[in-house]
Structure formats: C-alpha cells, structure tokens
Amino acid sequence: MSKPSKQQLTLHKVIMVGSGGVGKSALTLQFMYDEFVEDYEPTKADSYRKKVTLDGEEVQIDILDTAGQEDYAAIRDNYFRSGEGFLCVFSITEQESFQTTSEFREQILRVKHDRTEEQIPFVLVGNKADLNEKRQVSREEATNLATSWHIPYVETSAKTRENVDKVFYDLMRKISEQKAAEESTQNGKDGKKKKKNKRRKCLIL
Ligand code: GDP
Ligand code: MG
C-alpha cells in the first residue's frame, strides 16, 4: 500500500467541442483568467487546470480546448474518451455551427458506447449572446434540441462573461453526480472499493 501522501483533489475532466470560431477558446480563457481574448490562435488546442470550490468542496477542473485536430478521427476519439463531461458550443450568430453540434454529440456517444446518454454529462452552449442583433439561432430551437437530448441549454457570452462560470460549474456538478452514482453502483455490485472502472488492456510483447 502506498503512503497517503498529499491529499489528492478530485479532478473533473471537461472537453470543449464545437465548430471553429464559436468561442471555445474565448470561453475557456474567460473562465480561467477572467479576460476576453479576441485573437486566440484558432488551430491551437490546449489544456488548462484550475483549483475551484464546487459546492464547498475543493476540486480541480481540467479543461481540454479542442481546435480542429478532431478532424483526425483517432486523435478526436482519444480526446472524447478522456473526457468526463462536454461543453458543446455553437455561436447563436451562426446557424451552421448549431447544426454541427449534432455531429459532435453523435461522435461522443459513439466513443462512449459503454455508457448510456444519461451517463454522459453534457451541456449545450449557445455562445456570443452579446451579439443578439446578429442572432441566427433562436432560443426556442436550441432549447428544443437540448430537451430532445435531455440536457440543459445555456446561452453565454465570453465577451461579457454572462453565464461563463455557470456552464462550467453546472457541468462539474453533473460530472460529480455521475461519479458518485458510478461509485455507489460499483460498491453495491461487487462490494469492492475500487474507484476506477477502467478496463485493463493486455499488452503482448
Ligand atoms: P474557437 O475557434 O471556438 O476557439 O473560437 P475563439 O474563441 O477563437 O473565438 C472566435 C472569434 O469569436 C474570436 O474573434 C473571438 O473574439 C470571438 N468571440 C468568442 N466568443 C465571443 C463572444 O461571446 N462574443 C463576441 N462578441 N465574440 C466572441
Ligand atoms: Mg480555439
């Protein structure tokens, strides 16, 4: 048994998905650093980690901001597999980006086929809410889509910071609930205290 060293914080892994230009990086950077970055390199994917207090508990959030490499199916699938929750972002000013959210959702469900839809924390995010005069996606149609997926729909602005904390915290809360549910069924099923439910792969040399 290993010594209980420094207390390990729970880590919640969030993946940002959505078409290019919808504001995935801007939302991430606004959440991380409280600033609106207008010209973040569009092809750059990066991950970020931050300590936050979620309902009184100190946890860490790990955010993977994807950026087009998801065109390579293998890379994309690895990203998606590693995610515990997803912020699926479109821009309310771009109808096409809204249509594309369905493709992202399908890809994620395909990769996470060992789970049911309800077991995958997911929030549909309509960003650029500050540009209401350029709106191409109505609140109603976005809400209808989210409802059909049994997930929440939230409108954000990375520019004004509207609902930015909310989407990340709401998602972390879902991830946390999902982990608690998995742990209790796991303990109930086999009585073991195993935390992780990872399938071990056999490596033949
Ligand atoms: P990504 O490709 O999804 O990462 O998108 P970016 O974060 O790079 O944003 C693309 C462009 O949209 C940039 O010029 C941002 O300044 C702009 N942008 C992102 N979010 C918002 C927002 O909420 N409001 C406005 N007005 N512009 C935004
Ligand atoms: Mg980006």
Tab-separated table of N, CA, C and O in Angstrom, residues 75-201:
chain	number	residue	atom	x	y	z
A	75	ILE	N	-7.293	10.934	-33.061
A	75	ILE	CA	-6.993	11.949	-32.044
A	75	ILE	C	-8.284	12.398	-31.376
A	75	ILE	O	-8.392	12.490	-30.157
A	76	ARG	N	-9.260	12.654	-32.209
A	76	ARG	CA	-10.551	13.105	-31.700
A	76	ARG	C	-11.143	12.086	-30.718
A	76	ARG	O	-11.573	12.433	-29.625
A	77	ASP	N	-11.126	10.827	-31.125
A	77	ASP	CA	-11.711	9.801	-30.275
A	77	ASP	C	-10.979	9.696	-28.936
A	77	ASP	O	-11.600	9.478	-27.904
A	78	ASN	N	-9.660	9.859	-28.981
A	78	ASN	CA	-8.896	9.837	-27.727
A	78	ASN	C	-9.288	10.985	-26.821
A	78	ASN	O	-9.451	10.812	-25.608
A	79	TYR	N	-9.431	12.154	-27.401
A	79	TYR	CA	-9.890	13.320	-26.638
A	79	TYR	C	-11.226	13.000	-25.966
A	79	TYR	O	-11.419	13.204	-24.778
A	80	PHE	N	-12.143	12.528	-26.789
A	80	PHE	CA	-13.502	12.318	-26.299
A	80	PHE	C	-13.546	11.225	-25.224
A	80	PHE	O	-14.284	11.315	-24.254
A	81	ARG	N	-12.724	10.213	-25.433
A	81	ARG	CA	-12.706	9.124	-24.467
A	81	ARG	C	-12.218	9.609	-23.104
A	81	ARG	O	-12.688	9.179	-22.065
A	82	SER	N	-11.258	10.537	-23.145
A	82	SER	CA	-10.676	11.017	-21.895
A	82	SER	C	-11.608	11.985	-21.156
A	82	SER	O	-11.401	12.281	-19.992
A	83	GLY	N	-12.616	12.482	-21.836
A	83	GLY	CA	-13.485	13.480	-21.224
A	83	GLY	C	-14.512	12.880	-20.296
A	83	GLY	O	-15.044	11.810	-20.554
A	84	GLU	N	-14.778	13.590	-19.203
A	84	GLU	CA	-15.840	13.142	-18.289
A	84	GLU	C	-17.104	13.964	-18.479
A	84	GLU	O	-18.179	13.579	-18.044
A	85	GLY	N	-16.942	15.111	-19.115
A	85	GLY	CA	-18.093	15.958	-19.394
A	85	GLY	C	-17.781	16.854	-20.578
A	85	GLY	O	-16.616	17.126	-20.865
A	86	PHE	N	-18.844	17.307	-21.268
A	86	PHE	CA	-18.642	18.033	-22.522
A	86	PHE	C	-19.447	19.327	-22.559
A	86	PHE	O	-20.639	19.344	-22.236
A	87	LEU	N	-18.756	20.405	-22.959
A	87	LEU	CA	-19.458	21.640	-23.282
A	87	LEU	C	-19.487	21.708	-24.803
A	87	LEU	O	-18.447	21.841	-25.446
A	88	CYS	N	-20.681	21.551	-25.355
A	88	CYS	CA	-20.835	21.520	-26.799
A	88	CYS	C	-21.291	22.911	-27.230
A	88	CYS	O	-22.434	23.309	-26.973
A	89	VAL	N	-20.378	23.637	-27.853
A	89	VAL	CA	-20.583	25.072	-28.092
A	89	VAL	C	-20.933	25.360	-29.546
A	89	VAL	O	-20.329	24.803	-30.459
A	90	PHE	N	-21.909	26.250	-29.737
A	90	PHE	CA	-22.136	26.831	-31.062
A	90	PHE	C	-22.265	28.334	-30.865
A	90	PHE	O	-22.310	28.825	-29.738
A	91	SER	N	-22.288	29.063	-31.984
A	91	SER	CA	-22.489	30.501	-31.888
A	91	SER	C	-23.925	30.813	-32.284
A	91	SER	O	-24.390	30.347	-33.339
A	92	ILE	N	-24.607	31.614	-31.484
A	92	ILE	CA	-26.004	31.947	-31.818
A	92	ILE	C	-26.075	32.777	-33.101
A	92	ILE	O	-27.142	32.943	-33.671
A	93	THR	N	-24.914	33.260	-33.567
A	93	THR	CA	-24.881	34.062	-34.803
A	93	THR	C	-24.576	33.220	-36.035
A	93	THR	O	-24.423	33.746	-37.127
A	94	GLU	N	-24.455	31.903	-35.838
A	94	GLU	CA	-24.094	31.059	-36.983
A	94	GLU	C	-24.881	29.753	-36.982
A	94	GLU	O	-24.581	28.814	-36.246
A	95	GLN	N	-25.895	29.700	-37.837
A	95	GLN	CA	-26.786	28.544	-37.902
A	95	GLN	C	-26.008	27.246	-38.142
A	95	GLN	O	-26.309	26.211	-37.542
A	96	GLU	N	-24.999	27.333	-39.006
A	96	GLU	CA	-24.252	26.120	-39.336
A	96	GLU	C	-23.571	25.512	-38.112
A	96	GLU	O	-23.505	24.291	-37.964
A	97	SER	N	-23.081	26.373	-37.253
A	97	SER	CA	-22.391	25.855	-36.055
A	97	SER	C	-23.388	25.142	-35.140
A	97	SER	O	-23.021	24.218	-34.403
A	98	PHE	N	-24.642	25.580	-35.214
A	98	PHE	CA	-25.695	24.919	-34.425
A	98	PHE	C	-25.984	23.532	-34.992
A	98	PHE	O	-26.089	22.547	-34.246
A	99	GLN	N	-26.072	23.449	-36.320
A	99	GLN	CA	-26.309	22.140	-36.964
A	99	GLN	C	-25.201	21.144	-36.610
A	99	GLN	O	-25.458	19.962	-36.396
A	100	THR	N	-23.977	21.652	-36.556
A	100	THR	CA	-22.825	20.777	-36.327
A	100	THR	C	-22.804	20.163	-34.935
A	100	THR	O	-22.183	19.122	-34.724
A	101	THR	N	-23.495	20.771	-33.987
A	101	THR	CA	-23.467	20.218	-32.627
A	101	THR	C	-23.971	18.771	-32.611
A	101	THR	O	-23.495	17.959	-31.822
A	102	SER	N	-24.909	18.455	-33.512
A	102	SER	CA	-25.445	17.082	-33.551
A	102	SER	C	-24.354	16.084	-33.925
A	102	SER	O	-24.323	14.961	-33.418
A	103	GLU	N	-23.473	16.523	-34.831
A	103	GLU	CA	-22.384	15.619	-35.226
A	103	GLU	C	-21.436	15.365	-34.058
A	103	GLU	O	-21.006	14.246	-33.827
A	104	PHE	N	-21.122	16.436	-33.321
A	104	PHE	CA	-20.246	16.254	-32.160
A	104	PHE	C	-20.895	15.314	-31.151
A	104	PHE	O	-20.253	14.432	-30.597
A	105	ARG	N	-22.179	15.522	-30.935
A	105	ARG	CA	-22.849	14.664	-29.956
A	105	ARG	C	-22.801	13.192	-30.383
A	105	ARG	O	-22.507	12.306	-29.586
A	106	GLU	N	-23.067	12.964	-31.670
A	106	GLU	CA	-23.034	11.583	-32.159
A	106	GLU	C	-21.654	10.949	-31.986
A	106	GLU	O	-21.534	9.805	-31.572
A	107	GLN	N	-20.617	11.726	-32.326
A	107	GLN	CA	-19.254	11.195	-32.190
A	107	GLN	C	-18.957	10.839	-30.736
A	107	GLN	O	-18.358	9.809	-30.445
A	108	ILE	N	-19.384	11.707	-29.838
A	108	ILE	CA	-19.110	11.467	-28.413
A	108	ILE	C	-19.858	10.223	-27.928
A	108	ILE	O	-19.300	9.368	-27.246
A	109	LEU	N	-21.112	10.117	-28.315
A	109	LEU	CA	-21.892	8.946	-27.886
A	109	LEU	C	-21.293	7.660	-28.451
A	109	LEU	O	-21.285	6.627	-27.788
A	110	ARG	N	-20.779	7.755	-29.652
A	110	ARG	CA	-20.182	6.574	-30.278
A	110	ARG	C	-18.941	6.125	-29.505
A	110	ARG	O	-18.754	4.944	-29.239
A	111	VAL	N	-18.104	7.102	-29.160
A	111	VAL	CA	-16.869	6.769	-28.450
A	111	VAL	C	-17.157	6.263	-27.040
A	111	VAL	O	-16.493	5.370	-26.528
A	112	LYS	N	-18.180	6.830	-26.415
A	112	LYS	CA	-18.512	6.442	-25.047
A	112	LYS	C	-19.646	5.423	-25.055
A	112	LYS	O	-20.638	5.560	-24.333
A	113	HIS	N	-19.489	4.407	-25.887
A	113	HIS	CA	-20.594	3.457	-26.085
A	113	HIS	C	-20.832	2.579	-24.867
A	113	HIS	O	-21.831	1.887	-24.794
A	114	ASP	N	-19.889	2.614	-23.903
A	114	ASP	CA	-20.096	1.814	-22.698
A	114	ASP	C	-21.012	2.534	-21.701
A	114	ASP	O	-21.256	2.051	-20.608
A	115	ARG	N	-21.501	3.703	-22.100
A	115	ARG	CA	-22.395	4.458	-21.231
A	115	ARG	C	-23.699	4.766	-21.940
A	115	ARG	O	-23.736	4.823	-23.165
A	116	THR	N	-24.725	5.002	-21.151
A	116	THR	CA	-25.971	5.465	-21.749
A	116	THR	C	-25.874	6.990	-21.881
A	116	THR	O	-25.038	7.624	-21.250
A	117	GLU	N	-26.747	7.552	-22.692
A	117	GLU	CA	-26.732	9.008	-22.901
A	117	GLU	C	-26.816	9.767	-21.586
A	117	GLU	O	-26.157	10.790	-21.406
A	118	GLU	N	-27.654	9.260	-20.682
A	118	GLU	CA	-27.861	9.967	-19.409
A	118	GLU	C	-26.604	9.946	-18.549
A	118	GLU	O	-26.468	10.737	-17.622
A	119	GLN	N	-25.705	9.035	-18.847
A	119	GLN	CA	-24.488	8.933	-18.034
A	119	GLN	C	-23.353	9.812	-18.536
A	119	GLN	O	-22.271	9.785	-17.990
A	120	ILE	N	-23.629	10.562	-19.594
A	120	ILE	CA	-22.574	11.429	-20.142
A	120	ILE	C	-22.939	12.893	-19.885
A	120	ILE	O	-23.824	13.441	-20.551
A	121	PRO	N	-22.258	13.530	-18.916
A	121	PRO	CA	-22.563	14.934	-18.619
A	121	PRO	C	-22.284	15.821	-19.841
A	121	PRO	O	-21.203	15.756	-20.434
A	122	PHE	N	-23.285	16.609	-20.191
A	122	PHE	CA	-23.246	17.321	-21.468
A	122	PHE	C	-24.091	18.585	-21.336
A	122	PHE	O	-25.215	18.530	-20.838
A	123	VAL	N	-23.547	19.710	-21.767
A	123	VAL	CA	-24.336	20.950	-21.777
A	123	VAL	C	-24.241	21.560	-23.170
A	123	VAL	O	-23.153	21.641	-23.749
A	124	LEU	N	-25.382	21.959	-23.717
A	124	LEU	CA	-25.399	22.656	-24.999
A	124	LEU	C	-25.260	24.149	-24.714
A	124	LEU	O	-26.036	24.716	-23.936
A	125	VAL	N	-24.246	24.769	-25.339
A	125	VAL	CA	-23.915	26.162	-25.033
A	125	VAL	C	-24.079	27.033	-26.278
A	125	VAL	O	-23.417	26.800	-27.292
A	126	GLY	N	-24.956	28.007	-26.211
A	126	GLY	CA	-25.117	28.984	-27.293
A	126	GLY	C	-24.303	30.217	-26.939
A	126	GLY	O	-24.726	31.016	-26.106
A	127	ASN	N	-23.143	30.372	-27.552
A	127	ASN	CA	-22.241	31.479	-27.184
A	127	ASN	C	-22.474	32.705	-28.078
A	127	ASN	O	-23.183	32.627	-29.069
A	128	LYS	N	-21.850	33.805	-27.690
A	128	LYS	CA	-21.946	35.118	-28.347
A	128	LYS	C	-23.324	35.740	-28.122
A	128	LYS	O	-23.883	36.407	-29.003
A	129	ALA	N	-23.870	35.510	-26.949
A	129	ALA	CA	-25.192	36.041	-26.614
A	129	ALA	C	-25.209	37.570	-26.633
A	129	ALA	O	-26.278	38.181	-26.753
A	130	ASP	N	-24.039	38.190	-26.537
A	130	ASP	CA	-23.982	39.658	-26.609
A	130	ASP	C	-24.287	40.170	-28.022
A	130	ASP	O	-24.578	41.349	-28.211
A	131	LEU	N	-24.213	39.289	-29.017
A	131	LEU	CA	-24.480	39.702	-30.399
A	131	LEU	C	-25.910	39.349	-30.797
A	131	LEU	O	-26.156	38.786	-31.867
A	132	ASN	N	-26.846	39.701	-29.951
A	132	ASN	CA	-28.239	39.305	-30.162
A	132	ASN	C	-28.797	39.827	-31.485
A	132	ASN	O	-29.630	39.186	-32.123
A	133	GLU	N	-28.307	40.988	-31.930
A	133	GLU	CA	-28.824	41.570	-33.180
A	133	GLU	C	-28.397	40.742	-34.396
A	133	GLU	O	-28.982	40.878	-35.470
A	134	LYS	N	-27.393	39.884	-34.196
A	134	LYS	CA	-26.947	39.030	-35.318
A	134	LYS	C	-27.418	37.592	-35.147
A	134	LYS	O	-26.899	36.669	-35.785
A	135	ARG	N	-28.366	37.394	-34.272
A	135	ARG	CA	-28.810	36.042	-33.937
A	135	ARG	C	-29.380	35.300	-35.142
A	135	ARG	O	-30.207	35.827	-35.877
A	136	GLN	N	-28.904	34.055	-35.336
A	136	GLN	CA	-29.455	33.180	-36.388
A	136	GLN	C	-30.094	31.920	-35.806
A	136	GLN	O	-30.728	31.161	-36.523
A	137	VAL	N	-29.871	31.705	-34.525
A	137	VAL	CA	-30.432	30.515	-33.883
A	137	VAL	C	-31.317	30.997	-32.732
A	137	VAL	O	-30.836	31.675	-31.821
A	138	SER	N	-32.589	30.662	-32.793
A	138	SER	CA	-33.492	31.147	-31.749
A	138	SER	C	-33.283	30.326	-30.480
A	138	SER	O	-32.848	29.174	-30.517
A	139	ARG	N	-33.613	30.983	-29.380
A	139	ARG	CA	-33.513	30.311	-28.096
A	139	ARG	C	-34.402	29.073	-28.094
A	139	ARG	O	-34.056	28.031	-27.543
A	140	GLU	N	-35.543	29.213	-28.787
A	140	GLU	CA	-36.503	28.109	-28.798
A	140	GLU	C	-35.955	26.870	-29.510
A	140	GLU	O	-36.047	25.757	-28.993
A	141	GLU	N	-35.376	27.072	-30.696
A	141	GLU	CA	-34.891	25.874	-31.408
A	141	GLU	C	-33.736	25.208	-30.667
A	141	GLU	O	-33.615	23.988	-30.650
A	142	ALA	N	-32.902	26.027	-30.029
A	142	ALA	CA	-31.786	25.441	-29.275
A	142	ALA	C	-32.312	24.690	-28.048
A	142	ALA	O	-31.852	23.588	-27.734
A	143	THR	N	-33.293	25.290	-27.389
A	143	THR	CA	-33.885	24.634	-26.218
A	143	THR	C	-34.545	23.315	-26.629
A	143	THR	O	-34.426	22.305	-25.933
A	144	ASN	N	-35.223	23.338	-27.779
A	144	ASN	CA	-35.875	22.111	-28.253
A	144	ASN	C	-34.873	20.993	-28.504
A	144	ASN	O	-35.112	19.838	-28.142
A	145	LEU	N	-33.757	21.353	-29.095
A	145	LEU	CA	-32.727	20.336	-29.350
A	145	LEU	C	-32.190	19.775	-28.036
A	145	LEU	O	-32.093	18.553	-27.853
A	146	ALA	N	-31.874	20.678	-27.119
A	146	ALA	CA	-31.334	20.242	-25.823
A	146	ALA	C	-32.345	19.364	-25.085
A	146	ALA	O	-31.982	18.334	-24.500
A	147	THR	N	-33.604	19.745	-25.155
A	147	THR	CA	-34.649	18.964	-24.484
A	147	THR	C	-34.739	17.566	-25.086
A	147	THR	O	-34.880	16.579	-24.364
A	148	SER	N	-34.588	17.488	-26.414
A	148	SER	CA	-34.672	16.175	-27.053
A	148	SER	C	-33.476	15.300	-26.634
A	148	SER	O	-33.547	14.079	-26.686
A	149	TRP	N	-32.400	15.941	-26.222
A	149	TRP	CA	-31.228	15.199	-25.730
A	149	TRP	C	-31.250	15.049	-24.207
A	149	TRP	O	-30.307	14.510	-23.617
A	150	HIS	N	-32.261	15.588	-23.564
A	150	HIS	CA	-32.384	15.565	-22.095
A	150	HIS	C	-31.207	16.239	-21.406
A	150	HIS	O	-30.683	15.727	-20.408
A	151	ILE	N	-30.776	17.346	-21.970
A	151	ILE	CA	-29.661	18.089	-21.363
A	151	ILE	C	-30.027	19.568	-21.282
A	151	ILE	O	-30.969	20.013	-21.935
A	152	PRO	N	-29.281	20.341	-20.487
A	152	PRO	CA	-29.597	21.769	-20.392
A	152	PRO	C	-29.042	22.576	-21.577
A	152	PRO	O	-28.038	22.187	-22.184
A	153	TYR	N	-29.730	23.691	-21.848
A	153	TYR	CA	-29.225	24.652	-22.831
A	153	TYR	C	-28.960	25.971	-22.109
A	153	TYR	O	-29.823	26.466	-21.389
A	154	VAL	N	-27.769	26.521	-22.305
A	154	VAL	CA	-27.421	27.784	-21.649
A	154	VAL	C	-26.790	28.725	-22.675
A	154	VAL	O	-25.960	28.296	-23.478
A	155	GLU	N	-27.206	29.988	-22.655
A	155	GLU	CA	-26.582	30.983	-23.534
A	155	GLU	C	-25.516	31.743	-22.762
A	155	GLU	O	-25.719	32.138	-21.613
A	156	THR	N	-24.373	31.934	-23.411
A	156	THR	CA	-23.226	32.560	-22.754
A	156	THR	C	-22.675	33.695	-23.610
A	156	THR	O	-22.970	33.788	-24.803
A	157	SER	N	-21.851	34.500	-22.988
A	157	SER	CA	-21.014	35.433	-23.744
A	157	SER	C	-19.622	35.418	-23.139
A	157	SER	O	-19.449	35.762	-21.973
A	158	ALA	N	-18.661	35.008	-23.943
A	158	ALA	CA	-17.276	35.033	-23.470
A	158	ALA	C	-16.814	36.483	-23.368
A	158	ALA	O	-15.844	36.782	-22.687
A	159	LYS	N	-17.521	37.377	-24.045
A	159	LYS	CA	-17.135	38.789	-24.029
A	159	LYS	C	-17.586	39.474	-22.735
A	159	LYS	O	-16.793	40.133	-22.074
A	160	THR	N	-18.849	39.283	-22.383
A	160	THR	CA	-19.376	39.946	-21.178
A	160	THR	C	-19.271	39.057	-19.931
A	160	THR	O	-19.598	39.474	-18.839
A	161	ARG	N	-18.890	37.837	-20.105
A	161	ARG	CA	-18.769	36.827	-19.047
A	161	ARG	C	-20.117	36.241	-18.597
A	161	ARG	O	-20.183	35.455	-17.656
A	162	GLU	N	-21.183	36.619	-19.303
A	162	GLU	CA	-22.512	36.117	-18.949
A	162	GLU	C	-22.526	34.585	-18.952
A	162	GLU	O	-22.189	33.958	-19.967
A	163	ASN	N	-22.943	34.016	-17.829
A	163	ASN	CA	-23.110	32.554	-17.675
A	163	ASN	C	-21.855	31.713	-17.903
A	163	ASN	O	-21.956	30.493	-18.050
A	164	VAL	N	-20.690	32.346	-17.939
A	164	VAL	CA	-19.468	31.573	-18.195
A	164	VAL	C	-19.185	30.631	-17.013
A	164	VAL	O	-19.006	29.429	-17.192
A	165	ASP	N	-19.200	31.194	-15.805
A	165	ASP	CA	-18.999	30.320	-14.641
A	165	ASP	C	-20.097	29.263	-14.573
A	165	ASP	O	-19.842	28.110	-14.265
A	166	LYS	N	-21.313	29.698	-14.869
A	166	LYS	CA	-22.448	28.779	-14.749
A	166	LYS	C	-22.260	27.501	-15.572
A	166	LYS	O	-22.466	26.402	-15.066
A	167	VAL	N	-21.852	27.635	-16.833
A	167	VAL	CA	-21.752	26.420	-17.652
A	167	VAL	C	-20.678	25.467	-17.127
A	167	VAL	O	-20.879	24.250	-17.102
A	168	PHE	N	-19.556	26.032	-16.680
A	168	PHE	CA	-18.505	25.157	-16.163
A	168	PHE	C	-18.925	24.504	-14.838
A	168	PHE	O	-18.706	23.307	-14.635
A	169	TYR	N	-19.529	25.289	-13.962
A	169	TYR	CA	-19.945	24.729	-12.666
A	169	TYR	C	-21.107	23.748	-12.815
A	169	TYR	O	-21.122	22.702	-12.162
A	170	ASP	N	-22.060	24.079	-13.663
A	170	ASP	CA	-23.180	23.146	-13.873
A	170	ASP	C	-22.656	21.811	-14.394
A	170	ASP	O	-23.088	20.743	-13.963
A	171	LEU	N	-21.700	21.889	-15.319
A	171	LEU	CA	-21.152	20.659	-15.880
A	171	LEU	C	-20.368	19.875	-14.824
A	171	LEU	O	-20.526	18.658	-14.703
A	172	MET	N	-19.549	20.579	-14.043
A	172	MET	CA	-18.778	19.890	-12.988
A	172	MET	C	-19.715	19.199	-12.001
A	172	MET	O	-19.434	18.103	-11.528
A	173	ARG	N	-20.818	19.865	-11.697
A	173	ARG	CA	-21.796	19.280	-10.773
A	173	ARG	C	-22.346	17.970	-11.344
A	173	ARG	O	-22.481	16.969	-10.650
A	174	LYS	N	-22.643	17.981	-12.640
A	174	LYS	CA	-23.141	16.758	-13.297
A	174	LYS	C	-22.084	15.656	-13.266
A	174	LYS	O	-22.398	14.490	-13.045
A	175	ILE	N	-20.854	16.044	-13.535
A	175	ILE	CA	-19.766	15.050	-13.544
A	175	ILE	C	-19.639	14.437	-12.153
A	175	ILE	O	-19.514	13.222	-11.995
A	176	SER	N	-19.706	15.300	-11.159
A	176	SER	CA	-19.570	14.850	-9.787
A	176	SER	C	-20.706	13.892	-9.404
A	176	SER	O	-20.475	12.833	-8.795
A	177	GLU	N	-21.913	14.234	-9.808
A	177	GLU	CA	-23.064	13.352	-9.535
A	177	GLU	C	-22.903	12.016	-10.240
A	177	GLU	O	-23.193	10.957	-9.680
A	178	GLN	N	-22.427	12.071	-11.467
A	178	GLN	CA	-22.245	10.862	-12.253
A	178	GLN	C	-21.207	9.944	-11.595
A	178	GLN	O	-21.401	8.735	-11.492
A	179	LYS	N	-20.119	10.559	-11.099
A	179	LYS	CA	-19.080	9.760	-10.439
A	179	LYS	C	-19.622	9.124	-9.158
A	179	LYS	O	-19.334	7.969	-8.862
A	180	ALA	N	-20.409	9.883	-8.421
A	180	ALA	CA	-20.986	9.354	-7.179
A	180	ALA	C	-21.911	8.184	-7.493
A	180	ALA	O	-21.886	7.155	-6.814
A	181	ALA	N	-22.695	8.324	-8.556
A	181	ALA	CA	-23.624	7.250	-8.940
A	181	ALA	C	-22.845	6.005	-9.344
A	181	ALA	O	-23.204	4.886	-8.970
A	182	GLU	N	-21.766	6.207	-10.094
A	182	GLU	CA	-20.973	5.057	-10.537
A	182	GLU	C	-20.315	4.352	-9.358
A	182	GLU	O	-20.266	3.137	-9.307
A	183	GLU	N	-19.837	5.166	-8.415
A	183	GLU	CA	-19.180	4.569	-7.266
A	183	GLU	C	-20.167	3.752	-6.428
A	183	GLU	O	-19.829	2.674	-5.970
A	184	SER	N	-21.381	4.257	-6.301
A	184	SER	CA	-22.326	3.531	-5.453
A	184	SER	C	-22.791	2.250	-6.127
A	184	SER	O	-22.930	1.228	-5.472
A	185	THR	N	-22.989	2.262	-7.450
A	185	THR	CA	-23.387	1.007	-8.099
A	185	THR	C	-22.216	0.026	-8.078
A	185	THR	O	-22.398	-1.159	-7.883
A	186	GLN	N	-21.021	0.566	-8.249
A	186	GLN	CA	-19.826	-0.274	-8.219
A	186	GLN	C	-19.682	-0.966	-6.870
A	186	GLN	O	-19.502	-2.169	-6.786
A	187	ASN	N	-19.830	-0.186	-5.800
A	187	ASN	CA	-19.707	-0.761	-4.461
A	187	ASN	C	-20.838	-1.733	-4.175
A	187	ASN	O	-20.648	-2.767	-3.552
A	188	GLY	N	-22.018	-1.372	-4.676
A	188	GLY	CA	-23.178	-2.231	-4.446
A	188	GLY	C	-23.039	-3.558	-5.154
A	188	GLY	O	-23.390	-4.605	-4.628
A	189	LYS	N	-22.478	-3.505	-6.364
A	189	LYS	CA	-22.407	-4.698	-7.190
A	189	LYS	C	-21.439	-5.751	-6.649
A	189	LYS	O	-21.787	-6.894	-6.481
A	190	ASP	N	-20.204	-5.304	-6.404
A	190	ASP	CA	-19.218	-6.326	-6.065
A	190	ASP	C	-18.578	-6.100	-4.696
A	190	ASP	O	-17.673	-6.823	-4.310
A	191	GLY	N	-19.062	-5.079	-3.999
A	191	GLY	CA	-18.566	-4.849	-2.656
A	191	GLY	C	-17.134	-4.369	-2.589
A	191	GLY	O	-16.606	-4.142	-1.512
A	192	LYS	N	-16.514	-4.194	-3.758
A	192	LYS	CA	-15.137	-3.728	-3.746
A	192	LYS	C	-15.097	-2.207	-3.702
A	192	LYS	O	-16.016	-1.543	-4.132
A	193	LYS	N	-13.994	-1.726	-3.182
A	193	LYS	CA	-13.905	-0.277	-3.071
A	193	LYS	C	-13.138	0.350	-4.234
A	193	LYS	O	-12.610	1.437	-4.125
A	194	LYS	N	-13.110	-0.380	-5.307
A	194	LYS	CA	-12.372	0.137	-6.462
A	194	LYS	C	-13.009	1.431	-6.933
A	194	LYS	O	-14.209	1.516	-7.124
A	195	LYS	N	-12.160	2.425	-7.125
A	195	LYS	CA	-12.684	3.708	-7.569
A	195	LYS	C	-12.802	3.751	-9.077
A	195	LYS	O	-13.753	4.250	-9.626
A	196	LYS	N	-11.786	3.249	-9.714
A	196	LYS	CA	-11.755	3.350	-11.167
A	196	LYS	C	-12.345	2.095	-11.784
A	196	LYS	O	-12.201	1.002	-11.272
A	197	ASN	N	-12.986	2.303	-12.878
A	197	ASN	CA	-13.635	1.197	-13.549
A	197	ASN	C	-12.999	0.993	-14.915
A	197	ASN	O	-13.664	0.739	-15.892
A	198	LYS	N	-11.682	1.141	-14.925
A	198	LYS	CA	-11.009	1.086	-16.223
A	198	LYS	C	-10.716	-0.345	-16.614
A	198	LYS	O	-10.256	-1.141	-15.813
A	199	ARG	N	-10.970	-0.632	-17.847
A	199	ARG	CA	-10.682	-1.953	-18.339
A	199	ARG	C	-9.183	-2.064	-18.574
A	199	ARG	O	-8.579	-1.208	-19.210
A	200	ARG	N	-8.562	-3.063	-18.046
A	200	ARG	CA	-7.130	-3.232	-18.252
A	200	ARG	C	-6.886	-3.865	-19.606
A	200	ARG	O	-7.565	-4.807	-19.989
A	201	LYS	N	-5.913	-3.318	-20.274
A	201	LYS	CA	-5.591	-3.910	-21.570
A	201	LYS	C	-4.362	-4.782	-21.435
A	201	LYS	O	-3.457	-4.501	-20.674
